[in-house]
Amino acid sequence: MASESFGPSALATPANAVTIVRLLVAPVLFAMVAADGSSWGALVFWVVLASTDGLDGYIARRQGTTRSGAFLDPLADKVLVLGAMWALVLTDVFSWVPVAVIALREIGISVYRSWEGRRGISVPARQWAKVKTVVQDVAVGFALLPSTADRPGIAIAVLWIAVVLTVVTGVQYLLDGSKVRRAV
């Protein structure tokens, strides 16, 4: 069966549908975490939502990437991770400091990349930025895992590793953008 191919300006694509569903159901997860903290239900829901990031990317690579997908996918990633982290702050699992550092970097780099994009400069994600996202996901996963709930140090240690990767990859984006700007 031949897959349908979508052009770069397409909006209604299967990959975007997965991303939009992820955005729409994420608040259910946040409410679960805020109400119950760590639980098997929240963990399973988290794993499903976090893994759909790979699914929408897989679909997009097979059927054609789009500008809308390039915007929506990272937005969904940030909403999901930051929403879950702030819900964990509300339940006193995570401190607000590392989550605020991550949030400020994510918002700042998103604005920066958008600003550069409007000037015709593309600053693509490096492999370390993808690793950063996975480590952020793992930190949330450990915080939601009931068998580690009484040992929050594991989730907190992974969270701080995510903070370091988040800051380092943020600096990489700025340096990469500067290089591209000088080359233009």
PDB file of C-alpha atoms in Angstrom:
ATOM      1  CA  MET A   1       0.000   0.000   0.000  1.00  0.00           C
ATOM      2  CA  ALA A   2       1.481   3.328  -1.073  1.00  0.00           C
ATOM      3  CA  SER A   3       1.411   6.012   1.566  1.00  0.00           C
ATOM      4  CA  GLU A   4      -0.107   9.376   0.840  1.00  0.00           C
ATOM      5  CA  SER A   5       2.437  12.165   0.580  1.00  0.00           C
ATOM      6  CA  PHE A   6       1.829  15.641   1.967  1.00  0.00           C
ATOM      7  CA  GLY A   7       3.470  18.867   0.863  1.00  0.00           C
ATOM      8  CA  PRO A   8       5.227  21.293   3.188  1.00  0.00           C
ATOM      9  CA  SER A   9       2.167  23.537   3.542  1.00  0.00           C
ATOM     10  CA  ALA A  10      -0.275  20.753   4.479  1.00  0.00           C
ATOM     11  CA  LEU A  11      -2.038  21.081   7.813  1.00  0.00           C
ATOM     12  CA  ALA A  12      -4.454  18.119   7.958  1.00  0.00           C
ATOM     13  CA  THR A  13      -1.978  15.242   8.073  1.00  0.00           C
ATOM     14  CA  PRO A  14      -1.934  12.037  10.115  1.00  0.00           C
ATOM     15  CA  ALA A  15       1.254  13.180  11.888  1.00  0.00           C
ATOM     16  CA  ASN A  16      -0.356  16.493  12.857  1.00  0.00           C
ATOM     17  CA  ALA A  17      -3.463  14.628  14.032  1.00  0.00           C
ATOM     18  CA  VAL A  18      -1.327  12.588  16.453  1.00  0.00           C
ATOM     19  CA  THR A  19       0.347  15.781  17.676  1.00  0.00           C
ATOM     20  CA  ILE A  20      -2.953  17.626  18.146  1.00  0.00           C
ATOM     21  CA  VAL A  21      -4.481  14.696  20.038  1.00  0.00           C
ATOM     22  CA  ARG A  22      -1.386  14.712  22.271  1.00  0.00           C
ATOM     23  CA  LEU A  23      -1.930  18.425  22.972  1.00  0.00           C
ATOM     24  CA  LEU A  24      -5.641  17.972  23.645  1.00  0.00           C
ATOM     25  CA  VAL A  25      -5.309  15.062  26.095  1.00  0.00           C
ATOM     26  CA  ALA A  26      -2.223  16.363  27.934  1.00  0.00           C
ATOM     27  CA  PRO A  27      -4.338  18.352  30.447  1.00  0.00           C
ATOM     28  CA  VAL A  28      -5.928  15.073  31.562  1.00  0.00           C
ATOM     29  CA  LEU A  29      -2.466  13.841  32.536  1.00  0.00           C
ATOM     30  CA  PHE A  30      -1.677  17.091  34.346  1.00  0.00           C
ATOM     31  CA  ALA A  31      -4.901  16.780  36.340  1.00  0.00           C
ATOM     32  CA  MET A  32      -4.115  13.149  37.195  1.00  0.00           C
ATOM     33  CA  VAL A  33      -0.642  14.091  38.443  1.00  0.00           C
ATOM     34  CA  ALA A  34      -1.883  17.122  40.391  1.00  0.00           C
ATOM     35  CA  ALA A  35      -4.631  15.044  42.020  1.00  0.00           C
ATOM     36  CA  ASP A  36      -2.804  11.780  42.716  1.00  0.00           C
ATOM     37  CA  GLY A  37       0.935  12.355  42.262  1.00  0.00           C
ATOM     38  CA  SER A  38       2.682   9.170  41.237  1.00  0.00           C
ATOM     39  CA  SER A  39       0.446   6.334  40.104  1.00  0.00           C
ATOM     40  CA  TRP A  40       0.514   3.501  37.621  1.00  0.00           C
ATOM     41  CA  GLY A  41      -2.271   5.164  35.642  1.00  0.00           C
ATOM     42  CA  ALA A  42      -0.381   8.452  35.369  1.00  0.00           C
ATOM     43  CA  LEU A  43       2.837   6.619  34.486  1.00  0.00           C
ATOM     44  CA  VAL A  44       1.186   4.584  31.710  1.00  0.00           C
ATOM     45  CA  PHE A  45      -0.557   7.694  30.379  1.00  0.00           C
ATOM     46  CA  TRP A  46       2.783   9.560  30.479  1.00  0.00           C
ATOM     47  CA  VAL A  47       4.603   6.799  28.588  1.00  0.00           C
ATOM     48  CA  VAL A  48       1.884   6.706  25.924  1.00  0.00           C
ATOM     49  CA  LEU A  49       1.876  10.489  25.472  1.00  0.00           C
ATOM     50  CA  ALA A  50       5.661  10.777  25.495  1.00  0.00           C
ATOM     51  CA  SER A  51       6.071   7.932  23.000  1.00  0.00           C
ATOM     52  CA  THR A  52       3.656   9.532  20.547  1.00  0.00           C
ATOM     53  CA  ASP A  53       6.421  12.075  19.872  1.00  0.00           C
ATOM     54  CA  GLY A  54       8.285   9.320  18.067  1.00  0.00           C
ATOM     55  CA  LEU A  55       5.112   8.140  16.367  1.00  0.00           C
ATOM     56  CA  ASP A  56       4.226  11.488  14.822  1.00  0.00           C
ATOM     57  CA  GLY A  57       7.821  11.925  13.683  1.00  0.00           C
ATOM     58  CA  TYR A  58       7.812   8.480  12.102  1.00  0.00           C
ATOM     59  CA  ILE A  59       4.566   9.212  10.266  1.00  0.00           C
ATOM     60  CA  ALA A  60       5.827  12.616   9.104  1.00  0.00           C
ATOM     61  CA  ARG A  61       9.056  11.160   7.719  1.00  0.00           C
ATOM     62  CA  ARG A  62       7.057   8.557   5.779  1.00  0.00           C
ATOM     63  CA  GLN A  63       4.355  10.884   4.446  1.00  0.00           C
ATOM     64  CA  GLY A  64       6.094  14.234   4.226  1.00  0.00           C
ATOM     65  CA  THR A  65       7.120  16.784   6.813  1.00  0.00           C
ATOM     66  CA  THR A  66       5.194  20.036   6.978  1.00  0.00           C
ATOM     67  CA  ARG A  67       5.807  23.534   8.305  1.00  0.00           C
ATOM     68  CA  SER A  68       2.808  23.136  10.586  1.00  0.00           C
ATOM     69  CA  GLY A  69       4.226  19.873  11.938  1.00  0.00           C
ATOM     70  CA  ALA A  70       7.624  21.504  12.456  1.00  0.00           C
ATOM     71  CA  PHE A  71       5.827  24.041  14.666  1.00  0.00           C
ATOM     72  CA  LEU A  72       3.257  21.782  16.379  1.00  0.00           C
ATOM     73  CA  ASP A  73       5.523  18.854  17.292  1.00  0.00           C
ATOM     74  CA  PRO A  74       8.029  20.813  19.417  1.00  0.00           C
ATOM     75  CA  LEU A  75       5.130  22.788  20.912  1.00  0.00           C
ATOM     76  CA  ALA A  76       3.434  19.556  21.987  1.00  0.00           C
ATOM     77  CA  ASP A  77       6.724  18.263  23.433  1.00  0.00           C
ATOM     78  CA  LYS A  78       7.171  21.413  25.511  1.00  0.00           C
ATOM     79  CA  VAL A  79       3.545  21.559  26.665  1.00  0.00           C
ATOM     80  CA  LEU A  80       3.642  17.915  27.709  1.00  0.00           C
ATOM     81  CA  VAL A  81       6.976  18.035  29.548  1.00  0.00           C
ATOM     82  CA  LEU A  82       6.508  21.421  31.179  1.00  0.00           C
ATOM     83  CA  GLY A  83       2.901  20.705  32.152  1.00  0.00           C
ATOM     84  CA  ALA A  84       3.867  17.420  33.778  1.00  0.00           C
ATOM     85  CA  MET A  85       6.836  19.023  35.539  1.00  0.00           C
ATOM     86  CA  TRP A  86       4.724  21.880  36.910  1.00  0.00           C
ATOM     87  CA  ALA A  87       2.113  19.372  38.094  1.00  0.00           C
ATOM     88  CA  LEU A  88       4.952  17.605  39.923  1.00  0.00           C
ATOM     89  CA  VAL A  89       5.980  20.952  41.438  1.00  0.00           C
ATOM     90  CA  LEU A  90       2.397  21.379  42.690  1.00  0.00           C
ATOM     91  CA  THR A  91       2.590  17.965  44.374  1.00  0.00           C
ATOM     92  CA  ASP A  92       5.977  18.835  45.963  1.00  0.00           C
ATOM     93  CA  VAL A  93       7.856  16.135  44.044  1.00  0.00           C
ATOM     94  CA  PHE A  94       9.971  18.601  42.048  1.00  0.00           C
ATOM     95  CA  SER A  95      11.325  21.922  43.226  1.00  0.00           C
ATOM     96  CA  TRP A  96      10.248  24.918  41.174  1.00  0.00           C
ATOM     97  CA  VAL A  97      13.886  26.011  40.565  1.00  0.00           C
ATOM     98  CA  PRO A  98      14.995  23.296  38.083  1.00  0.00           C
ATOM     99  CA  VAL A  99      11.579  23.344  36.408  1.00  0.00           C
ATOM    100  CA  ALA A 100      11.743  27.133  36.038  1.00  0.00           C
ATOM    101  CA  VAL A 101      15.227  26.886  34.490  1.00  0.00           C
ATOM    102  CA  ILE A 102      13.950  24.312  32.004  1.00  0.00           C
ATOM    103  CA  ALA A 103      10.814  26.370  31.258  1.00  0.00           C
ATOM    104  CA  LEU A 104      12.762  29.597  30.705  1.00  0.00           C
ATOM    105  CA  ARG A 105      15.197  27.872  28.355  1.00  0.00           C
ATOM    106  CA  GLU A 106      12.444  26.096  26.401  1.00  0.00           C
ATOM    107  CA  ILE A 107      10.418  29.279  25.972  1.00  0.00           C
ATOM    108  CA  GLY A 108      13.491  31.405  25.247  1.00  0.00           C
ATOM    109  CA  ILE A 109      14.913  29.084  22.610  1.00  0.00           C
ATOM    110  CA  SER A 110      11.487  28.640  21.001  1.00  0.00           C
ATOM    111  CA  VAL A 111      11.155  32.417  20.677  1.00  0.00           C
ATOM    112  CA  TYR A 112      14.751  32.666  19.430  1.00  0.00           C
ATOM    113  CA  ARG A 113      14.293  29.970  16.771  1.00  0.00           C
ATOM    114  CA  SER A 114      11.026  31.552  15.645  1.00  0.00           C
ATOM    115  CA  TRP A 115      12.650  34.991  15.433  1.00  0.00           C
ATOM    116  CA  GLU A 116      15.599  33.607  13.452  1.00  0.00           C
ATOM    117  CA  GLY A 117      13.212  31.643  11.240  1.00  0.00           C
ATOM    118  CA  ARG A 118      11.360  34.824  10.285  1.00  0.00           C
ATOM    119  CA  ARG A 119      14.720  36.226   9.207  1.00  0.00           C
ATOM    120  CA  GLY A 120      15.316  33.178   7.016  1.00  0.00           C
ATOM    121  CA  ILE A 121      17.776  31.498   9.389  1.00  0.00           C
ATOM    122  CA  SER A 122      17.150  27.886  10.317  1.00  0.00           C
ATOM    123  CA  VAL A 123      18.651  26.608  13.558  1.00  0.00           C
ATOM    124  CA  PRO A 124      18.010  22.850  13.535  1.00  0.00           C
ATOM    125  CA  ALA A 125      18.058  20.685  16.632  1.00  0.00           C
ATOM    126  CA  ARG A 126      21.241  18.796  17.364  1.00  0.00           C
ATOM    127  CA  GLN A 127      21.286  15.213  18.580  1.00  0.00           C
ATOM    128  CA  TRP A 128      21.965  16.427  22.140  1.00  0.00           C
ATOM    129  CA  ALA A 129      18.671  18.346  22.075  1.00  0.00           C
ATOM    130  CA  LYS A 130      16.897  15.071  21.347  1.00  0.00           C
ATOM    131  CA  VAL A 131      18.796  13.424  24.221  1.00  0.00           C
ATOM    132  CA  LYS A 132      17.734  16.337  26.443  1.00  0.00           C
ATOM    133  CA  THR A 133      14.090  15.679  25.628  1.00  0.00           C
ATOM    134  CA  VAL A 134      14.448  11.988  26.459  1.00  0.00           C
ATOM    135  CA  VAL A 135      16.149  12.772  29.795  1.00  0.00           C
ATOM    136  CA  GLN A 136      13.357  15.235  30.651  1.00  0.00           C
ATOM    137  CA  ASP A 137      10.826  12.495  29.833  1.00  0.00           C
ATOM    138  CA  VAL A 138      12.714   9.983  31.998  1.00  0.00           C
ATOM    139  CA  ALA A 139      12.808  12.435  34.926  1.00  0.00           C
ATOM    140  CA  VAL A 140       9.023  12.784  34.772  1.00  0.00           C
ATOM    141  CA  GLY A 141       8.659   9.022  34.360  1.00  0.00           C
ATOM    142  CA  PHE A 142      10.690   8.312  37.499  1.00  0.00           C
ATOM    143  CA  ALA A 143       8.661  10.890  39.415  1.00  0.00           C
ATOM    144  CA  LEU A 144       5.426   9.166  38.360  1.00  0.00           C
ATOM    145  CA  LEU A 145       6.681   5.622  38.992  1.00  0.00           C
ATOM    146  CA  PRO A 146       4.997   4.404  42.186  1.00  0.00           C
ATOM    147  CA  SER A 147       7.902   2.122  43.118  1.00  0.00           C
ATOM    148  CA  THR A 148      10.271   5.134  43.289  1.00  0.00           C
ATOM    149  CA  ALA A 149       7.767   7.570  44.832  1.00  0.00           C
ATOM    150  CA  ASP A 150       9.283   7.076  48.288  1.00  0.00           C
ATOM    151  CA  ARG A 151      12.756   7.694  46.825  1.00  0.00           C
ATOM    152  CA  PRO A 152      12.305  11.008  44.951  1.00  0.00           C
ATOM    153  CA  GLY A 153      16.084  11.460  44.818  1.00  0.00           C
ATOM    154  CA  ILE A 154      16.211   9.307  41.674  1.00  0.00           C
ATOM    155  CA  ALA A 155      13.757  11.512  39.771  1.00  0.00           C
ATOM    156  CA  ILE A 156      15.368  14.671  41.149  1.00  0.00           C
ATOM    157  CA  ALA A 157      18.862  13.531  40.083  1.00  0.00           C
ATOM    158  CA  VAL A 158      17.607  12.798  36.559  1.00  0.00           C
ATOM    159  CA  LEU A 159      15.822  16.169  36.568  1.00  0.00           C
ATOM    160  CA  TRP A 160      19.086  17.975  37.343  1.00  0.00           C
ATOM    161  CA  ILE A 161      20.827  16.061  34.550  1.00  0.00           C
ATOM    162  CA  ALA A 162      18.017  17.296  32.308  1.00  0.00           C
ATOM    163  CA  VAL A 163      18.640  20.861  33.543  1.00  0.00           C
ATOM    164  CA  VAL A 164      22.321  20.631  32.588  1.00  0.00           C
ATOM    165  CA  LEU A 165      21.479  19.215  29.149  1.00  0.00           C
ATOM    166  CA  THR A 166      18.757  21.842  28.715  1.00  0.00           C
ATOM    167  CA  VAL A 167      21.153  24.711  29.426  1.00  0.00           C
ATOM    168  CA  VAL A 168      23.979  23.234  27.318  1.00  0.00           C
ATOM    169  CA  THR A 169      21.723  22.638  24.318  1.00  0.00           C
ATOM    170  CA  GLY A 170      20.291  26.143  24.706  1.00  0.00           C
ATOM    171  CA  VAL A 171      23.805  27.576  24.439  1.00  0.00           C
ATOM    172  CA  GLN A 172      24.411  25.321  21.403  1.00  0.00           C
ATOM    173  CA  TYR A 173      21.325  26.782  19.682  1.00  0.00           C
ATOM    174  CA  LEU A 174      22.604  30.311  20.279  1.00  0.00           C
ATOM    175  CA  LEU A 175      26.088  29.470  18.997  1.00  0.00           C
ATOM    176  CA  ASP A 176      24.718  27.620  15.957  1.00  0.00           C
ATOM    177  CA  GLY A 177      22.431  30.542  15.141  1.00  0.00           C
ATOM    178  CA  SER A 178      25.327  32.956  15.424  1.00  0.00           C
ATOM    179  CA  LYS A 179      27.411  30.832  13.031  1.00  0.00           C
ATOM    180  CA  VAL A 180      24.609  30.669  10.485  1.00  0.00           C
ATOM    181  CA  ARG A 181      24.002  34.419  10.774  1.00  0.00           C
ATOM    182  CA  ARG A 182      27.709  35.169  10.156  1.00  0.00           C
ATOM    183  CA  ALA A 183      27.738  32.847   7.141  1.00  0.00           C
ATOM    184  CA  VAL A 184      24.762  34.606   5.517  1.00  0.00           C
TER     185      VAL A 184
END
